[in-house]
CSV table of C-alpha atoms in Angstrom, one decimal:
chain,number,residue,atom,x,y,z
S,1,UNK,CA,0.0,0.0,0.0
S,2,UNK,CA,1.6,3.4,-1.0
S,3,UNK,CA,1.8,6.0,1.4
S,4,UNK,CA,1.7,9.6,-0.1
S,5,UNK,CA,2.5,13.1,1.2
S,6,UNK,CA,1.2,12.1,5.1
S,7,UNK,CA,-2.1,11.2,3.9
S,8,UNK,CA,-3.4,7.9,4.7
S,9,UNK,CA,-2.8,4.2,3.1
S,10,UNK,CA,-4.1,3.8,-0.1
S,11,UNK,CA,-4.8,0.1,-1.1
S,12,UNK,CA,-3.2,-0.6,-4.5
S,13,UNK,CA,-5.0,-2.0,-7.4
S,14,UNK,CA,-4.6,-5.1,-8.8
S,15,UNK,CA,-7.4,-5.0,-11.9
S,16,UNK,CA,-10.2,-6.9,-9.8
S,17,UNK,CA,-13.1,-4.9,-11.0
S,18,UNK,CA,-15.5,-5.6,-8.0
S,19,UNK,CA,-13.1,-3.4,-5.9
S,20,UNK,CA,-12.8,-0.6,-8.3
S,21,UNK,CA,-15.3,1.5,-7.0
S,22,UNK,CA,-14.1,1.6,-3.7
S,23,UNK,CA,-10.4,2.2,-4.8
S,24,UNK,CA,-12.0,4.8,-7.0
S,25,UNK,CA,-13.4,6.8,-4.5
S,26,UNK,CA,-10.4,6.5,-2.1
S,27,UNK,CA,-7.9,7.5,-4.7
S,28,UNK,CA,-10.5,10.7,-5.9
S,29,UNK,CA,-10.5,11.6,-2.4
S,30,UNK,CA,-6.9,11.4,-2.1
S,31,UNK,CA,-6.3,13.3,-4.6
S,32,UNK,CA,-8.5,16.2,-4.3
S,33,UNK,CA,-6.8,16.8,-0.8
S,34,UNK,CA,-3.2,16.6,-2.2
S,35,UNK,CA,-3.9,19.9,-4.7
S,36,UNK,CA,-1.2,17.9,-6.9
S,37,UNK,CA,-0.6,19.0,-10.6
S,38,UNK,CA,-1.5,16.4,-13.7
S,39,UNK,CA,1.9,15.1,-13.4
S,40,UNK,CA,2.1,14.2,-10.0
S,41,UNK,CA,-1.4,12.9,-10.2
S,42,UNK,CA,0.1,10.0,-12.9
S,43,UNK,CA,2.9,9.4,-10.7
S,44,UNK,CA,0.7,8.7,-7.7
S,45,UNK,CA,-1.8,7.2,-10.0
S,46,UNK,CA,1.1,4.9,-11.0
S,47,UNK,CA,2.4,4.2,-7.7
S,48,UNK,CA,-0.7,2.9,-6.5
S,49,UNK,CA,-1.5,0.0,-9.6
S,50,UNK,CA,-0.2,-3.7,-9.8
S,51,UNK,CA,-0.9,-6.8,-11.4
S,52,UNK,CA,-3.2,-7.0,-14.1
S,53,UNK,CA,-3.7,-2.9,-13.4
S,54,UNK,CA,0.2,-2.3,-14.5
S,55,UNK,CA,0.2,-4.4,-17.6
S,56,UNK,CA,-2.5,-2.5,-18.7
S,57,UNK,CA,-1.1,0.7,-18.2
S,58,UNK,CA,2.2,-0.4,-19.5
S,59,UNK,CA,0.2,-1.2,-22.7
S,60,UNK,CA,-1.1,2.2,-22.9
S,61,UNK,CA,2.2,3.5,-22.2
S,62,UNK,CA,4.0,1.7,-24.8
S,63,UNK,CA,0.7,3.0,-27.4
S,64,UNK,CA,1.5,6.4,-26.6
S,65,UNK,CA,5.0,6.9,-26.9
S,66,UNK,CA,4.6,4.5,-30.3
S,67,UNK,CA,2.0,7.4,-31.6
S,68,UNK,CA,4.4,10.2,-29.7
S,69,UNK,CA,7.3,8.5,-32.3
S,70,UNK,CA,4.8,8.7,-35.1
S,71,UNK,CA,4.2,12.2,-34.4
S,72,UNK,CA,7.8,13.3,-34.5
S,73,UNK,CA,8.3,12.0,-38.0
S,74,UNK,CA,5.4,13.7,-38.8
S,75,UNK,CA,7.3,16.8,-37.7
S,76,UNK,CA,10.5,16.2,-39.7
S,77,UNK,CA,8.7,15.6,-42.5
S,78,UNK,CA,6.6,18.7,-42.2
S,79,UNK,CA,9.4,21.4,-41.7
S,80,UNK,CA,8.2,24.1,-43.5
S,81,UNK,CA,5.4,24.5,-40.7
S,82,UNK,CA,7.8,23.6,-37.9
S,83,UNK,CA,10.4,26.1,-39.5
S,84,UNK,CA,8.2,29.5,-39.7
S,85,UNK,CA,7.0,28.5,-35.7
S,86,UNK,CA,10.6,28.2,-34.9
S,87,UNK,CA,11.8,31.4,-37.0
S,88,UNK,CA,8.9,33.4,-35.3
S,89,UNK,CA,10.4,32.2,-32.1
S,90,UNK,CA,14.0,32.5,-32.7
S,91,UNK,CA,13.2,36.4,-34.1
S,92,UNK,CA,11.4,37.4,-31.2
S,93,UNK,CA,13.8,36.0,-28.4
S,94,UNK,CA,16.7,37.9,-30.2
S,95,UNK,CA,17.7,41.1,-28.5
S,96,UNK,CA,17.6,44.2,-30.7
S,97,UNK,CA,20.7,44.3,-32.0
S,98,UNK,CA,22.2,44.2,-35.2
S,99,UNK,CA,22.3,40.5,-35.9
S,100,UNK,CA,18.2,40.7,-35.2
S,101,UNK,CA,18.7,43.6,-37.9
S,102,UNK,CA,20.4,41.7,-40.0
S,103,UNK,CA,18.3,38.0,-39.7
S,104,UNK,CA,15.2,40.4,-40.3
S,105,UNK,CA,16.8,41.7,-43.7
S,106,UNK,CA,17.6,38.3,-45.0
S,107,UNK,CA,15.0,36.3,-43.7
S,108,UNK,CA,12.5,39.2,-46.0
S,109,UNK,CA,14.8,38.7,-48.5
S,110,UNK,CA,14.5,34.6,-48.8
S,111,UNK,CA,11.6,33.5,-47.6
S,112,UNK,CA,12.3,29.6,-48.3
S,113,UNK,CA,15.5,30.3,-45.6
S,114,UNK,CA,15.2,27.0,-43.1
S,115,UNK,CA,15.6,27.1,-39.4
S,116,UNK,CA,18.5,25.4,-39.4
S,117,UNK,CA,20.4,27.9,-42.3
S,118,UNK,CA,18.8,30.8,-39.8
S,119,UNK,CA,20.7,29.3,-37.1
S,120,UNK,CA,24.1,28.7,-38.6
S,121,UNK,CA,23.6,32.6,-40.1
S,122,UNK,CA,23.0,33.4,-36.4
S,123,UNK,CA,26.3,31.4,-35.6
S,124,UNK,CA,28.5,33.2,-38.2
S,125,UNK,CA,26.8,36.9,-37.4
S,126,UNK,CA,28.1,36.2,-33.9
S,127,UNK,CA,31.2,35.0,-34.8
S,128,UNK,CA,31.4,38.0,-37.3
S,129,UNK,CA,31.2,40.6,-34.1
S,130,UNK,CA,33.3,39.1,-32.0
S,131,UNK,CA,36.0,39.4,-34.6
S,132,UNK,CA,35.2,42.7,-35.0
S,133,UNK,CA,34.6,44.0,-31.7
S,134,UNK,CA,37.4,46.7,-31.8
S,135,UNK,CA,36.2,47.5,-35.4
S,136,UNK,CA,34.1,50.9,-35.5
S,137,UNK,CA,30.4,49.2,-36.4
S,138,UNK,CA,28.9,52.6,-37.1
S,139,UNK,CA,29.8,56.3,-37.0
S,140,UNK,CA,28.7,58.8,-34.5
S,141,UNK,CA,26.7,61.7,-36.2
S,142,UNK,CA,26.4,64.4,-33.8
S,143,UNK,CA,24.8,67.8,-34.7
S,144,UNK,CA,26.8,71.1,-33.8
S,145,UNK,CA,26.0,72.6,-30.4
S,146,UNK,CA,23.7,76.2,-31.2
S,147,UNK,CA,25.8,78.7,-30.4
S,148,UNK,CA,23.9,81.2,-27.5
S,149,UNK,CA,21.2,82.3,-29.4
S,150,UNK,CA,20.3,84.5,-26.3
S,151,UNK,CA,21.3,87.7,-27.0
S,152,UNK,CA,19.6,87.5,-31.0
S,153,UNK,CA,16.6,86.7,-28.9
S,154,UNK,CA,16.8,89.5,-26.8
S,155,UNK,CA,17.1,92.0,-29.8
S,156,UNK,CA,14.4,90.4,-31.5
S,157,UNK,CA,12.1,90.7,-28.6
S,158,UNK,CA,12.9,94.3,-28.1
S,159,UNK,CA,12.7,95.2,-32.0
S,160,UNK,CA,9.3,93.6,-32.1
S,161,UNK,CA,8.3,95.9,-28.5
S,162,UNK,CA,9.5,98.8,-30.5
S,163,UNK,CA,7.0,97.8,-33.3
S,164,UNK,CA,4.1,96.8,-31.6
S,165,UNK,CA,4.3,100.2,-29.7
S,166,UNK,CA,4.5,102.4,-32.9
S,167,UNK,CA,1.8,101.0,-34.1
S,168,UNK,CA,-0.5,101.3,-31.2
S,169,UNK,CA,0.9,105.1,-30.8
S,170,UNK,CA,-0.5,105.4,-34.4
S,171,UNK,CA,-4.0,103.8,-34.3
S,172,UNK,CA,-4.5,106.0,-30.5
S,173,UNK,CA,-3.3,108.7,-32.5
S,174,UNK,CA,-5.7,108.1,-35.5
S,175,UNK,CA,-9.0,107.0,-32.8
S,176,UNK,CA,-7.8,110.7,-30.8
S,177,UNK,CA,-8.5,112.3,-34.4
S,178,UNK,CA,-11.8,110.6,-35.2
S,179,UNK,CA,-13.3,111.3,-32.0
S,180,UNK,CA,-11.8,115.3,-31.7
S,181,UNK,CA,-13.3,115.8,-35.3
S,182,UNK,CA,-16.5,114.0,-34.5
């Protein structure tokens, strides 16, 4: 009888159908007070099964990883699918950088390029700036610093007071006319 986590003993199974609804029940119970995850479930699910019960599931085991077999030569057969998953997955884990940059340029350019031709690209980009890395990449474009603009400022500003109080001197002027004649 396993014993589980402090919880009580669990008869195991041996494929004897007329006690299945009992072992049933204790096993549902035991379970629902564990909180364990799906895998820990099988495991204790496992742990608790002999005899006939065992060969059974060993069946089912060896029918699942048969079809899980299967699968994966579906998989190398069907690259093309496989490939654009794995090229989305590769592009977004990449840093910004410039080998993204450069992947991104190439991979728009050819759009038959393979995983596996991604990945030894990747490889040689790497390599490539490692070489490199005392070689200047790029070239810092700076703009020149303004020179003090404050004192232009200050002229404009006072040129544009000067203005602005000629012409109100003038309309008064012209307003003081119109109402003496009036």
């Amino acid at each position: 009888m396993p014993w589980f986590m402090g919880a009580a003993w669990i008869p195991k199974f041996d494929g004897d159908k007329t006690k299945f609804g009992e072992w049933r029940g204790q096993v549902e119970a035991m379970l629902r007070a564990q909180g364990l995850n799906p895998q820990q479930q099988a495991d204790f699910l496992l742990g608790v099964l002999e005899g006939e019960a065992t060969r059974g599931c060993s069946l089912w085991n060896l029918k699942i990883r048969i079809l899980d077999r299967k699968w994966q030569k579906q998989d190398l057969d069907d690259t093309e699918e496989g490939d654009d998953l794995l090229l989305d997955q590769l592009m977004v884990g990449l840093l910004m950088g410039p080998i993204k940059q450069e992947l991104s340029r190439q991979i728009w350019r050819d759009e038959h390029m393979t995983f596996t031709a991604v990945c030894k690209e990747v490889q040689a980009l790497e390599h490539e700036l490692q070489e490199g890395e005392d070689a200047i990449l790029s070239q810092r474009v700076t703009a020149p610093t303004p020179r003090d603009n404050t004192a232009d400022l200050k002229m404009l500003k006072g040129q544009i007071q000067v203005e602005l109080q000629q012409e109100l001197m003038g309309e008064m002027r012209e307003q003081m006319k119109a109402l003496s004649s009036a």
